CSV table of C-alpha atoms in Angstrom, one decimal:
chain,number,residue,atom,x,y,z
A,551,UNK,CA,-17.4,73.8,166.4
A,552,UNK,CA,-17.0,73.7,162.7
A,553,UNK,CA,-14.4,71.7,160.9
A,554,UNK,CA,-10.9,73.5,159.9
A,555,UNK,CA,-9.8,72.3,156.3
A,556,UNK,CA,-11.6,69.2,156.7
A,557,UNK,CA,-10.4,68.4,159.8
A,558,UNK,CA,-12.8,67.2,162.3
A,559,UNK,CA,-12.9,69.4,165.4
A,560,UNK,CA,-12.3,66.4,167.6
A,561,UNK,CA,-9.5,63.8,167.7
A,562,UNK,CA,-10.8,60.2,168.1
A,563,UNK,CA,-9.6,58.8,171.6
A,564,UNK,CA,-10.7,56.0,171.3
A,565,UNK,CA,-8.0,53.3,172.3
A,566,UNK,CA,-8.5,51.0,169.6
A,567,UNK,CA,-8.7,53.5,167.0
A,568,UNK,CA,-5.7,55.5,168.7
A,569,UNK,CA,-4.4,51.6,168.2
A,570,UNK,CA,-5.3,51.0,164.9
A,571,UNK,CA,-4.0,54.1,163.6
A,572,UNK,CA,-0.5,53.6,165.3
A,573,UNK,CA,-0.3,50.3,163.8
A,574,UNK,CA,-1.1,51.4,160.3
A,575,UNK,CA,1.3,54.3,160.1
A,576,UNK,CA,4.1,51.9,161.6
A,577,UNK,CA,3.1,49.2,159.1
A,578,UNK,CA,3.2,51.8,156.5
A,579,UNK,CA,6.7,52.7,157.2
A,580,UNK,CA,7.8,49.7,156.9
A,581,UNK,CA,6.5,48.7,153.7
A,582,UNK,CA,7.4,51.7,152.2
A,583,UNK,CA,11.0,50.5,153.8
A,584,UNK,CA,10.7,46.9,152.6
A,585,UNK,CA,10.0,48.0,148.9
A,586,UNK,CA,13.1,50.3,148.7
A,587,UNK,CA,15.2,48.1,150.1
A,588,UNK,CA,13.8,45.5,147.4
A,589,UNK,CA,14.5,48.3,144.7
A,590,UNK,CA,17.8,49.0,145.5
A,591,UNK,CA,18.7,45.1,146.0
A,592,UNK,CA,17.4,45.1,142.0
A,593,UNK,CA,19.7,48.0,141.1
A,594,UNK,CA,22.7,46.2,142.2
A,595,UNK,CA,21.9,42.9,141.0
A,596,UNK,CA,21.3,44.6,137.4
A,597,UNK,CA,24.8,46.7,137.9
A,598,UNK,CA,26.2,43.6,138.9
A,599,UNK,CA,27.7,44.7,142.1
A,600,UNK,CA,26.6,41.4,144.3
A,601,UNK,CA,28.3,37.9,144.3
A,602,UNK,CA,26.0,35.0,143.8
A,603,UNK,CA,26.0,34.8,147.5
A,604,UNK,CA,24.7,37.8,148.4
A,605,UNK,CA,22.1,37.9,145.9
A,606,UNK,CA,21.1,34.5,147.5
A,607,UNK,CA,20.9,36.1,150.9
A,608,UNK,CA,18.9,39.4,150.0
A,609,UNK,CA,16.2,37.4,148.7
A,610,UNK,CA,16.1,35.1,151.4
A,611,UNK,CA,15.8,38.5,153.3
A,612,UNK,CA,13.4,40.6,152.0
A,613,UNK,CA,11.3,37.5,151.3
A,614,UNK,CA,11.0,36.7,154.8
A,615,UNK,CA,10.3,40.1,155.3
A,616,UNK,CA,7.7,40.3,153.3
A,617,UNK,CA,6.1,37.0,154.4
A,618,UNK,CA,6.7,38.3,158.6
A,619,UNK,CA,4.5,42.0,157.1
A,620,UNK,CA,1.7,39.9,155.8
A,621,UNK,CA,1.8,38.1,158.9
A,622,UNK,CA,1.7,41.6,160.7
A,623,UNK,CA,-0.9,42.8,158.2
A,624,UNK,CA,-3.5,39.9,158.9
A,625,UNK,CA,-2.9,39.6,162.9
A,626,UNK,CA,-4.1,43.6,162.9
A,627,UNK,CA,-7.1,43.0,160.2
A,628,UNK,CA,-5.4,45.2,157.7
A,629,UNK,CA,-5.3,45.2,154.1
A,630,UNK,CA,-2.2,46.3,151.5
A,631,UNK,CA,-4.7,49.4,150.5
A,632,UNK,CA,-5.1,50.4,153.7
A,633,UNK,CA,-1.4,51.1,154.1
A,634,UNK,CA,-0.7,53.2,150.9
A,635,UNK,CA,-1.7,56.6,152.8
A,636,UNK,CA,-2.8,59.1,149.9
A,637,UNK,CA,-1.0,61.7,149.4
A,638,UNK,CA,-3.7,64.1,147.2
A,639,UNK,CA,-2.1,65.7,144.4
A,640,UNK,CA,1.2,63.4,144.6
A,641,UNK,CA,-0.5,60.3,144.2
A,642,UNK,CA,0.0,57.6,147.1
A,643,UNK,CA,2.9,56.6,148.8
A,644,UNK,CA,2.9,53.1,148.1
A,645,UNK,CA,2.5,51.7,144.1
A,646,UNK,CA,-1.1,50.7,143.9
A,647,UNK,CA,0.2,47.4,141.7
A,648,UNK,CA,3.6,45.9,143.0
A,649,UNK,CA,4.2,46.2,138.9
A,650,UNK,CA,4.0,50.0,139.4
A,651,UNK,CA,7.9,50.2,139.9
């Protein structure tokens, strides 16, 4: 068989790839979660629309969260690149440098 825009003609069963691959796509989601959440929290401190309280409590928040993803990240032998899927001609889904914002 020959390969169909660079597709492989076979899908890899192999359960710890099927495993690893699973993983990295749900991991991937929720980063990509975790840094709009953190964007958005930004916006409204900037515009000023949080008490002191609830500023205080969304960085608690998605500090934790980020800690528990690196957690996730090193229990399954993944890096931060290897969640930032690539997207061809749009670039990747993740910024490559958290600065990229």
């Amino acid at each position: 068989m020959t390969e169909f825009g660079g597709i492989p003609p076979r899908i890899d069963t192999e359960p710890e790839s099927v495993e690893r691959g699973l993983v990295t796509l749900v991991l991937t989601l929720v980063e990509l979660l975790r840094q709009l959440m953190e964007r958005q929290a930004l916006r409204r401190v900037d515009a000023g629309d949080l008490t002191d309280t609830q500023i205080e409590r969304i960085g608690t928040t998605l500090m934790l969260l980020e800690q528990r993803m690196d957690e996730l990240r090193d229990h399954f032998g993944l890096t931060p690149e290897e969640l930032n899927i690539d997207l061809g001609p749009l670039g990747t889904l993740l910024p490559r440098d958290p600065t990229d914002r």
